[in-house]
Short mmCIF file of N, CA, C and O in Angstrom, two decimals:
data_model
loop_
_atom_site.label_atom_id
_atom_site.label_comp_id
_atom_site.label_asym_id
_atom_site.label_seq_id
_atom_site.Cartn_x
_atom_site.Cartn_y
_atom_site.Cartn_z
N UNK G 743 0.82 -1.20 0.00
CA UNK G 743 0.00 0.00 0.00
C UNK G 743 0.86 1.25 0.00
O UNK G 743 0.53 2.23 -0.66
N UNK G 744 1.97 1.22 0.75
CA UNK G 744 2.85 2.39 0.76
C UNK G 744 3.38 2.70 -0.63
O UNK G 744 3.47 3.86 -1.02
N UNK G 745 3.71 1.64 -1.38
CA UNK G 745 4.23 1.84 -2.73
C UNK G 745 3.16 2.44 -3.63
O UNK G 745 3.45 3.29 -4.48
N UNK G 746 1.92 2.02 -3.46
CA UNK G 746 0.82 2.55 -4.27
C UNK G 746 0.63 4.03 -4.01
O UNK G 746 0.45 4.82 -4.95
N UNK G 747 0.71 4.43 -2.76
CA UNK G 747 0.54 5.84 -2.41
C UNK G 747 1.73 6.65 -2.92
O UNK G 747 1.56 7.77 -3.40
N UNK G 748 2.91 6.08 -2.87
CA UNK G 748 4.10 6.79 -3.34
C UNK G 748 4.01 7.11 -4.83
O UNK G 748 4.63 8.06 -5.30
N UNK G 749 3.22 6.34 -5.56
CA UNK G 749 3.06 6.57 -7.00
C UNK G 749 2.11 7.73 -7.31
O UNK G 749 2.05 8.19 -8.44
N UNK G 750 1.36 8.18 -6.33
CA UNK G 750 0.39 9.26 -6.54
C UNK G 750 1.13 10.59 -6.37
O UNK G 750 1.65 10.88 -5.29
N UNK G 751 1.19 11.38 -7.43
CA UNK G 751 1.93 12.64 -7.32
C UNK G 751 1.19 13.65 -6.45
O UNK G 751 -0.05 13.71 -6.48
N UNK G 752 1.96 14.43 -5.72
CA UNK G 752 1.35 15.54 -4.97
C UNK G 752 0.81 16.54 -5.98
O UNK G 752 1.44 16.78 -7.01
N UNK G 753 -0.35 17.10 -5.70
CA UNK G 753 -0.91 18.07 -6.64
C UNK G 753 -0.09 19.37 -6.65
O UNK G 753 0.61 19.68 -5.69
N UNK G 754 -0.21 20.10 -7.74
CA UNK G 754 0.40 21.43 -7.82
C UNK G 754 -0.53 22.39 -7.07
O UNK G 754 -1.69 22.55 -7.43
N UNK G 755 -0.01 22.98 -6.02
CA UNK G 755 -0.81 23.85 -5.16
C UNK G 755 -0.27 25.27 -5.18
O UNK G 755 0.88 25.50 -5.59
N UNK G 756 -1.08 26.22 -4.74
CA UNK G 756 -0.77 27.64 -4.93
C UNK G 756 0.22 28.23 -3.93
O UNK G 756 0.84 29.25 -4.22
N UNK G 757 0.37 27.59 -2.76
CA UNK G 757 1.26 28.21 -1.77
C UNK G 757 1.77 27.17 -0.76
O UNK G 757 1.36 26.01 -0.77
N UNK G 758 2.67 27.61 0.10
CA UNK G 758 3.31 26.73 1.07
C UNK G 758 2.30 26.16 2.07
O UNK G 758 2.43 25.00 2.49
N UNK G 759 1.32 26.95 2.46
CA UNK G 759 0.30 26.48 3.41
C UNK G 759 -0.44 25.27 2.84
O UNK G 759 -0.63 24.26 3.52
N UNK G 760 -0.85 25.37 1.59
CA UNK G 760 -1.58 24.27 0.94
C UNK G 760 -0.68 23.04 0.82
O UNK G 760 -1.12 21.91 1.08
N UNK G 761 0.57 23.26 0.46
CA UNK G 761 1.51 22.14 0.31
C UNK G 761 1.74 21.44 1.65
O UNK G 761 1.79 20.21 1.72
N UNK G 762 1.86 22.24 2.71
CA UNK G 762 2.07 21.68 4.04
C UNK G 762 0.86 20.85 4.49
O UNK G 762 1.02 19.73 5.00
N UNK G 763 -0.34 21.37 4.27
CA UNK G 763 -1.55 20.64 4.64
C UNK G 763 -1.65 19.32 3.88
O UNK G 763 -1.98 18.28 4.45
N UNK G 764 -1.34 19.37 2.60
CA UNK G 764 -1.41 18.16 1.77
C UNK G 764 -0.38 17.13 2.24
O UNK G 764 -0.70 15.95 2.36
N UNK G 765 0.83 17.58 2.51
CA UNK G 765 1.88 16.67 2.97
C UNK G 765 1.52 16.04 4.32
O UNK G 765 1.76 14.84 4.52
N UNK G 766 0.96 16.84 5.23
CA UNK G 766 0.55 16.30 6.53
C UNK G 766 -0.51 15.21 6.37
O UNK G 766 -0.44 14.17 7.03
N UNK G 767 -1.47 15.47 5.49
CA UNK G 767 -2.52 14.46 5.27
C UNK G 767 -1.93 13.19 4.67
O UNK G 767 -2.27 12.08 5.09
N UNK G 768 -1.04 13.35 3.71
CA UNK G 768 -0.40 12.17 3.11
C UNK G 768 0.36 11.35 4.13
O UNK G 768 0.26 10.12 4.16
N UNK G 769 1.08 12.04 5.01
CA UNK G 769 1.84 11.33 6.06
C UNK G 769 0.89 10.61 7.02
O UNK G 769 1.15 9.47 7.42
N UNK G 770 -0.21 11.25 7.37
CA UNK G 770 -1.16 10.61 8.29
C UNK G 770 -1.80 9.38 7.65
O UNK G 770 -2.05 8.38 8.34
N UNK G 771 -2.06 9.44 6.35
CA UNK G 771 -2.63 8.28 5.67
C UNK G 771 -1.63 7.12 5.68
O UNK G 771 -1.99 5.97 5.98
N UNK G 772 -0.36 7.41 5.40
CA UNK G 772 0.67 6.37 5.45
C UNK G 772 0.78 5.81 6.86
O UNK G 772 0.87 4.59 7.06
N UNK G 773 0.75 6.69 7.87
CA UNK G 773 0.82 6.22 9.26
C UNK G 773 -0.37 5.33 9.59
O UNK G 773 -0.23 4.34 10.32
N UNK G 774 -1.54 5.66 9.07
CA UNK G 774 -2.73 4.85 9.30
C UNK G 774 -2.56 3.47 8.69
O UNK G 774 -2.87 2.45 9.31
N UNK G 775 -2.03 3.42 7.49
CA UNK G 775 -1.82 2.14 6.81
C UNK G 775 -0.83 1.28 7.58
O UNK G 775 -1.00 0.07 7.71
N UNK G 776 0.19 1.92 8.12
CA UNK G 776 1.26 1.19 8.82
C UNK G 776 0.98 0.97 10.30
O UNK G 776 1.83 0.44 11.00
N UNK G 777 -0.19 1.34 10.77
CA UNK G 777 -0.53 1.15 12.18
C UNK G 777 -0.41 -0.32 12.55
O UNK G 777 -0.81 -1.20 11.78
N UNK G 778 0.14 -0.57 13.72
CA UNK G 778 0.36 -1.95 14.15
C UNK G 778 -0.73 -2.49 15.08
O UNK G 778 -0.75 -3.68 15.36
N UNK G 779 -1.61 -1.60 15.55
CA UNK G 779 -2.71 -2.07 16.38
C UNK G 779 -3.90 -1.13 16.25
O UNK G 779 -3.79 -0.06 15.64
N UNK G 780 -5.01 -1.54 16.82
CA UNK G 780 -6.25 -0.78 16.67
C UNK G 780 -6.15 0.62 17.29
O UNK G 780 -6.68 1.58 16.74
N UNK G 781 -5.46 0.74 18.40
CA UNK G 781 -5.32 2.03 19.06
C UNK G 781 -4.54 3.01 18.18
O UNK G 781 -4.93 4.17 18.02
N UNK G 782 -3.47 2.55 17.62
CA UNK G 782 -2.65 3.38 16.74
C UNK G 782 -3.45 3.76 15.48
O UNK G 782 -3.40 4.90 15.02
N UNK G 783 -4.18 2.81 14.95
CA UNK G 783 -5.02 3.07 13.77
C UNK G 783 -6.07 4.14 14.09
O UNK G 783 -6.28 5.06 13.30
N UNK G 784 -6.71 4.02 15.24
CA UNK G 784 -7.73 4.99 15.63
C UNK G 784 -7.13 6.38 15.80
O UNK G 784 -7.73 7.38 15.39
N UNK G 785 -5.96 6.45 16.39
CA UNK G 785 -5.29 7.75 16.57
C UNK G 785 -4.98 8.39 15.22
O UNK G 785 -5.18 9.59 15.03
N UNK G 786 -4.53 7.60 14.27
CA UNK G 786 -4.23 8.13 12.95
C UNK G 786 -5.50 8.53 12.20
O UNK G 786 -5.49 9.50 11.43
N UNK G 787 -6.59 7.80 12.42
CA UNK G 787 -7.88 8.20 11.83
C UNK G 787 -8.29 9.57 12.36
O UNK G 787 -8.76 10.42 11.60
N UNK G 788 -8.10 9.78 13.66
CA UNK G 788 -8.41 11.09 14.26
C UNK G 788 -7.56 12.19 13.63
O UNK G 788 -8.05 13.29 13.36
N UNK G 789 -6.28 11.89 13.42
CA UNK G 789 -5.39 12.87 12.80
C UNK G 789 -5.85 13.23 11.39
O UNK G 789 -5.83 14.40 11.01
N UNK G 790 -6.28 12.25 10.63
CA UNK G 790 -6.76 12.50 9.27
C UNK G 790 -7.97 13.41 9.31
O UNK G 790 -8.06 14.39 8.56
N UNK G 791 -8.90 13.12 10.20
CA UNK G 791 -10.11 13.95 10.31
C UNK G 791 -9.75 15.37 10.74
O UNK G 791 -10.29 16.35 10.22
N UNK G 792 -8.84 15.48 11.69
CA UNK G 792 -8.41 16.80 12.19
C UNK G 792 -7.75 17.59 11.06
O UNK G 792 -8.02 18.79 10.88
N UNK G 793 -6.93 16.94 10.27
CA UNK G 793 -6.23 17.62 9.19
C UNK G 793 -7.18 18.01 8.07
O UNK G 793 -6.99 19.05 7.43
N UNK G 794 -8.21 17.21 7.83
CA UNK G 794 -9.22 17.60 6.85
C UNK G 794 -9.93 18.88 7.32
O UNK G 794 -10.22 19.77 6.53
N UNK G 795 -10.18 18.97 8.62
CA UNK G 795 -10.79 20.17 9.19
C UNK G 795 -9.85 21.37 9.05
O UNK G 795 -10.30 22.48 8.76
N UNK G 796 -8.56 21.13 9.21
CA UNK G 796 -7.58 22.20 9.03
C UNK G 796 -7.62 22.73 7.60
O UNK G 796 -7.46 23.94 7.38
N UNK G 797 -7.83 21.85 6.62
CA UNK G 797 -7.94 22.27 5.23
C UNK G 797 -9.16 23.17 5.07
O UNK G 797 -9.09 24.24 4.46
N UNK G 798 -10.29 22.75 5.64
CA UNK G 798 -11.52 23.56 5.58
C UNK G 798 -11.29 24.93 6.22
O UNK G 798 -11.69 25.96 5.67
N UNK G 799 -10.65 24.95 7.38
CA UNK G 799 -10.40 26.20 8.09
C UNK G 799 -9.45 27.10 7.31
O UNK G 799 -9.62 28.33 7.30
N UNK G 800 -8.46 26.52 6.67
CA UNK G 800 -7.52 27.31 5.87
C UNK G 800 -8.24 27.98 4.71
O UNK G 800 -7.94 29.12 4.36
N UNK G 801 -9.21 27.28 4.13
CA UNK G 801 -10.00 27.88 3.06
C UNK G 801 -10.85 29.04 3.60
O UNK G 801 -10.86 30.13 3.03
N UNK G 802 -11.51 28.80 4.72
CA UNK G 802 -12.33 29.84 5.35
C UNK G 802 -11.49 31.07 5.67
O UNK G 802 -11.92 32.21 5.47
N UNK G 803 -10.27 30.83 6.15
CA UNK G 803 -9.37 31.93 6.52
C UNK G 803 -8.62 32.51 5.32
O UNK G 803 -7.74 33.35 5.49
N UNK G 804 -8.96 32.00 4.13
CA UNK G 804 -8.35 32.47 2.88
C UNK G 804 -6.84 32.24 2.82
O UNK G 804 -6.10 32.99 2.17
N UNK G 805 -6.38 31.19 3.51
CA UNK G 805 -4.96 30.83 3.46
C UNK G 805 -4.68 29.93 2.26
O UNK G 805 -3.53 29.82 1.83
N UNK G 806 -5.72 29.26 1.77
CA UNK G 806 -5.62 28.44 0.57
C UNK G 806 -6.82 28.78 -0.32
O UNK G 806 -7.79 29.38 0.15
N UNK G 807 -6.74 28.37 -1.57
CA UNK G 807 -7.84 28.64 -2.51
C UNK G 807 -8.80 27.46 -2.55
O UNK G 807 -8.48 26.35 -2.09
N UNK G 808 -9.96 27.69 -3.13
CA UNK G 808 -10.93 26.61 -3.34
C UNK G 808 -10.30 25.51 -4.20
O UNK G 808 -10.51 24.32 -3.96
N UNK G 809 -9.53 25.92 -5.20
CA UNK G 809 -8.86 24.94 -6.07
C UNK G 809 -7.87 24.10 -5.28
O UNK G 809 -7.78 22.88 -5.47
N UNK G 810 -7.13 24.73 -4.35
CA UNK G 810 -6.22 23.98 -3.49
C UNK G 810 -6.99 22.94 -2.69
O UNK G 810 -6.58 21.77 -2.61
N UNK G 811 -8.09 23.35 -2.09
CA UNK G 811 -8.89 22.44 -1.27
C UNK G 811 -9.35 21.25 -2.12
O UNK G 811 -9.23 20.09 -1.70
N UNK G 812 -9.84 21.52 -3.31
CA UNK G 812 -10.32 20.47 -4.20
C UNK G 812 -9.19 19.50 -4.54
O UNK G 812 -9.37 18.27 -4.49
N UNK G 813 -8.03 20.03 -4.85
CA UNK G 813 -6.88 19.19 -5.21
C UNK G 813 -6.40 18.36 -4.02
O UNK G 813 -6.05 17.20 -4.17
N UNK G 814 -6.38 18.97 -2.84
CA UNK G 814 -5.94 18.25 -1.63
C UNK G 814 -6.90 17.11 -1.34
O UNK G 814 -6.48 15.98 -1.06
N UNK G 815 -8.19 17.38 -1.39
CA UNK G 815 -9.18 16.34 -1.08
C UNK G 815 -9.15 15.22 -2.13
O UNK G 815 -9.31 14.05 -1.79
N UNK G 816 -8.90 15.57 -3.38
CA UNK G 816 -8.78 14.53 -4.42
C UNK G 816 -7.55 13.69 -4.16
O UNK G 816 -7.59 12.46 -4.28
N UNK G 817 -6.45 14.32 -3.76
CA UNK G 817 -5.24 13.58 -3.41
C UNK G 817 -5.51 12.60 -2.27
O UNK G 817 -5.11 11.44 -2.33
N UNK G 818 -6.21 13.07 -1.25
CA UNK G 818 -6.56 12.21 -0.12
C UNK G 818 -7.41 11.03 -0.59
O UNK G 818 -7.14 9.88 -0.25
N UNK G 819 -8.43 11.31 -1.39
CA UNK G 819 -9.28 10.25 -1.91
C UNK G 819 -8.49 9.25 -2.73
O UNK G 819 -8.68 8.03 -2.61
N UNK G 820 -7.58 9.75 -3.57
CA UNK G 820 -6.75 8.86 -4.40
C UNK G 820 -5.84 7.99 -3.53
O UNK G 820 -5.67 6.80 -3.79
N UNK G 821 -5.27 8.58 -2.49
CA UNK G 821 -4.40 7.82 -1.57
C UNK G 821 -5.20 6.74 -0.85
O UNK G 821 -4.74 5.59 -0.72
N UNK G 822 -6.38 7.10 -0.37
CA UNK G 822 -7.21 6.11 0.34
C UNK G 822 -7.64 4.99 -0.60
O UNK G 822 -7.62 3.81 -0.22
N UNK G 823 -8.00 5.33 -1.83
CA UNK G 823 -8.40 4.30 -2.80
C UNK G 823 -7.23 3.39 -3.12
O UNK G 823 -7.39 2.16 -3.19
N UNK G 824 -6.04 3.95 -3.27
CA UNK G 824 -4.85 3.14 -3.55
C UNK G 824 -4.54 2.21 -2.39
O UNK G 824 -4.21 1.04 -2.59
N UNK G 825 -4.69 2.71 -1.17
CA UNK G 825 -4.39 1.86 -0.01
C UNK G 825 -5.41 0.74 0.13
O UNK G 825 -5.04 -0.38 0.48
N UNK G 826 -6.66 1.02 -0.18
CA UNK G 826 -7.70 0.00 -0.07
C UNK G 826 -7.54 -1.09 -1.12
O UNK G 826 -7.97 -2.23 -0.91
N UNK G 827 -6.90 -0.78 -2.23
CA UNK G 827 -6.71 -1.78 -3.27
C UNK G 827 -5.75 -2.88 -2.82
O UNK G 827 -5.68 -3.94 -3.43
N UNK G 828 -5.04 -2.65 -1.72
CA UNK G 828 -4.09 -3.64 -1.21
C UNK G 828 -4.63 -4.39 -0.01
O UNK G 828 -3.98 -5.27 0.51
N UNK G 829 -5.84 -4.05 0.43
CA UNK G 829 -6.40 -4.70 1.62
C UNK G 829 -7.10 -5.98 1.21
O UNK G 829 -7.75 -6.07 0.23
#
């Protein structure tokens, strides 16, 4: 699953804030995949949800664009779909 996610390119985003949010989400997804027990998996699920909220808040605060948000969420969806293909 890690290899599948590594093949998904990071989207082209408008600024450092958007890139940072996208990278954090990608790392949390990889951490979720690599979780060794249910507690660790649950903690990483919480992180993913929290980071998705951070993306929403960044848009509201005009730190990222609507296009950035769309690209980040598509990246997350693509990563999750790639990871599920290995389950």
